[in-house]
PDB file of C-alpha atoms in Angstrom:
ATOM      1  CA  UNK A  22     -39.246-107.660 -54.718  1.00  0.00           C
ATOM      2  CA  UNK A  23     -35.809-108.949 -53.344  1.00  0.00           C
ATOM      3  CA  UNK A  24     -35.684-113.111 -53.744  1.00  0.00           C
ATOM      4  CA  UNK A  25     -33.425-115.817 -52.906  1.00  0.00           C
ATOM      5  CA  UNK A  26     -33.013-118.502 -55.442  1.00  0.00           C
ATOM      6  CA  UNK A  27     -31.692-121.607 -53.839  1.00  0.00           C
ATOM      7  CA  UNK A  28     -29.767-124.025 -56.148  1.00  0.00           C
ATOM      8  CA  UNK A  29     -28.730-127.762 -54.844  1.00  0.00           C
ATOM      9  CA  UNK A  30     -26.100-129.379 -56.853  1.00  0.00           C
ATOM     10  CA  UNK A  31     -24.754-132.710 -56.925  1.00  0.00           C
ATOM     11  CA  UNK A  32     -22.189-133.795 -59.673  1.00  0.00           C
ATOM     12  CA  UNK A  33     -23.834-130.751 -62.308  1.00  0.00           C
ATOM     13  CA  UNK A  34     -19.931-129.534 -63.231  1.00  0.00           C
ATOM     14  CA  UNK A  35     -21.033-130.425 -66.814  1.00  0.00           C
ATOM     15  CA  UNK A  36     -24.331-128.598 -67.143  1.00  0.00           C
ATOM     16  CA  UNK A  37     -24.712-126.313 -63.934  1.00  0.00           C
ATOM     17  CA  UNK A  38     -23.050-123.680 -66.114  1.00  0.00           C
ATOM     18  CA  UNK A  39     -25.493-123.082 -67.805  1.00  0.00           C
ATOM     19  CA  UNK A  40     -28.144-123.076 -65.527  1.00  0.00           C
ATOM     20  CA  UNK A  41     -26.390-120.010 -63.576  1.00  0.00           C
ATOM     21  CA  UNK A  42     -26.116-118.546 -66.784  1.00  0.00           C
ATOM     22  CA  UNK A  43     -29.790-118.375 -67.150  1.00  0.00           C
ATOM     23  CA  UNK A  44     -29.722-117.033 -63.334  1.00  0.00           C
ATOM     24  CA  UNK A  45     -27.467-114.604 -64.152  1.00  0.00           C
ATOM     25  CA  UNK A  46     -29.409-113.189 -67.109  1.00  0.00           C
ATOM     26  CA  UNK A  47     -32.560-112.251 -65.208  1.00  0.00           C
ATOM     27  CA  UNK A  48     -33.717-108.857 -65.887  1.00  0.00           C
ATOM     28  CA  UNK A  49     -35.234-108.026 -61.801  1.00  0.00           C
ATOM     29  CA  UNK A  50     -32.822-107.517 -59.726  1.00  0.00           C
ATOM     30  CA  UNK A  51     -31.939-107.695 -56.209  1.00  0.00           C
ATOM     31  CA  UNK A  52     -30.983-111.121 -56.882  1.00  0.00           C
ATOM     32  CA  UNK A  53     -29.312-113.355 -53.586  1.00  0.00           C
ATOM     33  CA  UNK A  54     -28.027-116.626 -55.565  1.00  0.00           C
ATOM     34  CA  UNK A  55     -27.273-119.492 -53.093  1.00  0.00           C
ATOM     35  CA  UNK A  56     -25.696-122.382 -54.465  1.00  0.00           C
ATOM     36  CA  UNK A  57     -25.373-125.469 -52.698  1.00  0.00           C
ATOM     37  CA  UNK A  58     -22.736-128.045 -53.455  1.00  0.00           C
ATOM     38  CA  UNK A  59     -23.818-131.555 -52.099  1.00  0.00           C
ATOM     39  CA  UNK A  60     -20.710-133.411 -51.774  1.00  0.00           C
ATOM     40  CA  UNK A  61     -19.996-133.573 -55.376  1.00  0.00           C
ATOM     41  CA  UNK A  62     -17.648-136.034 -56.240  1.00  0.00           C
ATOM     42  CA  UNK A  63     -16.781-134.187 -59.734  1.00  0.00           C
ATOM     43  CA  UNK A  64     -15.151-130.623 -60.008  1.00  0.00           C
ATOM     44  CA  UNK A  65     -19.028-128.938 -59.169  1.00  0.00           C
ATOM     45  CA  UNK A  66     -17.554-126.769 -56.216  1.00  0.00           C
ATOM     46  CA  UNK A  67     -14.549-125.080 -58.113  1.00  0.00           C
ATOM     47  CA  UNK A  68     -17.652-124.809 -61.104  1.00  0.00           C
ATOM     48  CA  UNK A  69     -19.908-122.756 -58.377  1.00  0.00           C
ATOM     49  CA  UNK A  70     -16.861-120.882 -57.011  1.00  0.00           C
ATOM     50  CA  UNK A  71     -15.780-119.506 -60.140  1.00  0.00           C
ATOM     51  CA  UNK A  72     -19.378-118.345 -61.033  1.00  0.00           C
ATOM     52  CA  UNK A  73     -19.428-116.777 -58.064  1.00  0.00           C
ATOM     53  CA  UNK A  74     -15.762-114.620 -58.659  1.00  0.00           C
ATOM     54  CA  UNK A  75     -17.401-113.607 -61.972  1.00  0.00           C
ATOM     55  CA  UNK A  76     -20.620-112.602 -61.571  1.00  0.00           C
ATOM     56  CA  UNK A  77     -21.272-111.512 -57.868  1.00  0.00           C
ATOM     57  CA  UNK A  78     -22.335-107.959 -57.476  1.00  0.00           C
ATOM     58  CA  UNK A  79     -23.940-105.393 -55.371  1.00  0.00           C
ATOM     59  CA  UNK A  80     -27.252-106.652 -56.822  1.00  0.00           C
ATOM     60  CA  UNK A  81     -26.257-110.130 -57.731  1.00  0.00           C
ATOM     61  CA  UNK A  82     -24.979-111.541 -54.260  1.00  0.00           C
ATOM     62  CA  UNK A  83     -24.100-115.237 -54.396  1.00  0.00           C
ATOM     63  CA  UNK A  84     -23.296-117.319 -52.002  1.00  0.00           C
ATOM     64  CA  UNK A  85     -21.489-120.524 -52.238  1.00  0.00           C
ATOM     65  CA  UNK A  86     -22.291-123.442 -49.595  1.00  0.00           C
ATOM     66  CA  UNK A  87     -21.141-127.199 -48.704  1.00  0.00           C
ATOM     67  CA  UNK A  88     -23.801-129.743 -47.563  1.00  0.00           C
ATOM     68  CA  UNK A  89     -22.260-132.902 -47.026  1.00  0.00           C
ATOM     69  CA  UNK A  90     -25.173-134.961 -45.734  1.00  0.00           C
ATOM     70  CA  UNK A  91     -26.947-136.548 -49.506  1.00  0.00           C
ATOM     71  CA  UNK A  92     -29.583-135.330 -50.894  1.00  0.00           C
ATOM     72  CA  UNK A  93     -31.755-132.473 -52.533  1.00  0.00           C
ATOM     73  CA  UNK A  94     -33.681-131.939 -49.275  1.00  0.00           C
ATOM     74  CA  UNK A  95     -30.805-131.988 -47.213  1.00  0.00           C
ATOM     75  CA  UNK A  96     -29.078-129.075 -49.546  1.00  0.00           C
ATOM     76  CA  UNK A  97     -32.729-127.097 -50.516  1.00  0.00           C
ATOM     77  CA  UNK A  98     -32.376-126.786 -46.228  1.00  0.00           C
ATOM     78  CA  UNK A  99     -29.046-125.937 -46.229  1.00  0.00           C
ATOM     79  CA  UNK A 100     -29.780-123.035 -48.622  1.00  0.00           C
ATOM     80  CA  UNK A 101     -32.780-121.975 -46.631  1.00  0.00           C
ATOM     81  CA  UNK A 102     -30.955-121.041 -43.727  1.00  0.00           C
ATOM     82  CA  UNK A 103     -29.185-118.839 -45.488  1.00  0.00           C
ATOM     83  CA  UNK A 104     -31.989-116.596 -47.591  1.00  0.00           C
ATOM     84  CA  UNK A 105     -33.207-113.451 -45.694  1.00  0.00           C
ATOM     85  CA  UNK A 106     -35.791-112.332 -48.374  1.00  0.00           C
ATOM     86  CA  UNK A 107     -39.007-112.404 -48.221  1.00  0.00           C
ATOM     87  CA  UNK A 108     -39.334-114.683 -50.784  1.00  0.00           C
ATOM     88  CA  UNK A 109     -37.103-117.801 -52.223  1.00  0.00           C
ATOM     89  CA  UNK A 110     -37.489-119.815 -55.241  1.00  0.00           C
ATOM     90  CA  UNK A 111     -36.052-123.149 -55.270  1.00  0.00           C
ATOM     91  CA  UNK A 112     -34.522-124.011 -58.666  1.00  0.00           C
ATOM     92  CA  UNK A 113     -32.778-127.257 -59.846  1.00  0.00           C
ATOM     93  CA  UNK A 114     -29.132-127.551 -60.899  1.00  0.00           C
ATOM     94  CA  UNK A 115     -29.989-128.875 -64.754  1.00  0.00           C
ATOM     95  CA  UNK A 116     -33.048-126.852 -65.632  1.00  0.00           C
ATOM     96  CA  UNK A 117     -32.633-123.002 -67.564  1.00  0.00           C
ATOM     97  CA  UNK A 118     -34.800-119.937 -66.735  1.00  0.00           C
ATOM     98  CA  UNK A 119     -36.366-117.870 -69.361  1.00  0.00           C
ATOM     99  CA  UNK A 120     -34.950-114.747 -68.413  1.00  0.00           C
ATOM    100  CA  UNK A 121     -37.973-112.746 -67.529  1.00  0.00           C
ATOM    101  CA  UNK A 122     -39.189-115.417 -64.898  1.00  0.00           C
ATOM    102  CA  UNK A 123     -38.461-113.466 -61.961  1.00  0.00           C
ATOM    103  CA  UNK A 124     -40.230-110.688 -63.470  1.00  0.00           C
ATOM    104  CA  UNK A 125     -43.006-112.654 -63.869  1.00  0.00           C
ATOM    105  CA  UNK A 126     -43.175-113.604 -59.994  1.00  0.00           C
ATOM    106  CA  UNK A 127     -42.580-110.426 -59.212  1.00  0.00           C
ATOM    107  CA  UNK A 128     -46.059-109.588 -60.803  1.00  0.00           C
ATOM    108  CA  UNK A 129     -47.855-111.898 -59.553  1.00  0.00           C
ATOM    109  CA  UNK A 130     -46.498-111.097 -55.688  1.00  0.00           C
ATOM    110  CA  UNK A 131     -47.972-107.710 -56.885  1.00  0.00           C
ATOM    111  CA  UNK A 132     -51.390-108.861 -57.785  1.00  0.00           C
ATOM    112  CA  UNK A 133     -51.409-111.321 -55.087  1.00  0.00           C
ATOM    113  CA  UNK A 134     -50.271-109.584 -52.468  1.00  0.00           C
ATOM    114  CA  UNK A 135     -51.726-111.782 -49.459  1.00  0.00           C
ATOM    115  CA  UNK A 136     -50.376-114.864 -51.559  1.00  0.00           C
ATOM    116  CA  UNK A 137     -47.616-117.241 -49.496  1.00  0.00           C
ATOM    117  CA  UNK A 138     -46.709-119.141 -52.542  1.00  0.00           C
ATOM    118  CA  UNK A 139     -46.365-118.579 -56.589  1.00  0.00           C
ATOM    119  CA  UNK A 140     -46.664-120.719 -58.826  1.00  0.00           C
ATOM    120  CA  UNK A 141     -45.934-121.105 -62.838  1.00  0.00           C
ATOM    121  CA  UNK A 142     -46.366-122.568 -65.889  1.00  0.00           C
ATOM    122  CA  UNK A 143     -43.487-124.322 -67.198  1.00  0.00           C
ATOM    123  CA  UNK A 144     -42.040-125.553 -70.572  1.00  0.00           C
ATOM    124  CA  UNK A 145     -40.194-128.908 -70.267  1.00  0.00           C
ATOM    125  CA  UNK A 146     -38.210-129.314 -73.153  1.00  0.00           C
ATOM    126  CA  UNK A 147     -36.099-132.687 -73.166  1.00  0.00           C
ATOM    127  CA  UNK A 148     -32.624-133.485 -74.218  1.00  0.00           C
ATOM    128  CA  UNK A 149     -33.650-134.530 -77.456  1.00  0.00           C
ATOM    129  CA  UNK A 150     -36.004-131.545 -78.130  1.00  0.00           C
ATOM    130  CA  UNK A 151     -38.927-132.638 -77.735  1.00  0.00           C
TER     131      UNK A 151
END
């Protein structure tokens, strides 16, 4: 299963790092990473840029992209326009992903095969632990 994960970021330089980390670490690959800065007003671009010079590969494409009109929606759409997989995962700029997620989907694509949209559970875990 080849997917697109689409990534809007806004002012994340602090904590986006890890988050493409987590990306990074996923075991299924063809991976097509697009990351879109939303007119950060911090150092988030040069943060997404430098990701991409380190970890971009012939099964780990990323792509780095400037939306400047505000907003998640505005960005998610900016993304979309890029991804030519079949399928794309939106993912937010502060959350982590357990590194077998996209293993998971891919699973489920299998056993659903006439499905148009996965779903999962998720663990929210919140800055204090809880």
């Amino acid at each position: 299963m080849d997917i697109t994960i689409i990534v809007p970021v806004y002012n994340r330089a602090h904590l986006v790092g890890a988050t493409l980390d987590s990306i990074a670490a996923q075991t299924l690959r063809p991976i097509h990473l697009v990351l879109v800065d939303n007119n950060s007003q911090d150092n988030t671009l040069k943060v997404l840029l430098d990701f991409k010079k380190r970890h971009q590969s012939d099964d780990f494409k990323v792509t780095v992209l400037q939306e400047t009109r505000r907003g998640a929606a505005a960005a998610r759409n900016c993304g979309l326009q890029e991804a030519t997989t079949e399928w794309v995962m939106f993912f937010d700029s502060d959350d982590i992903m357990a590194p077998d997620l996209l293993e998971s989907y891919a699973r489920a694509v299998e056993k659903h095969a006439d499905a148009e949209i996965i779903l999962t559970r998720v663990t929210l875990k919140q800055v204090d632990g809880k």
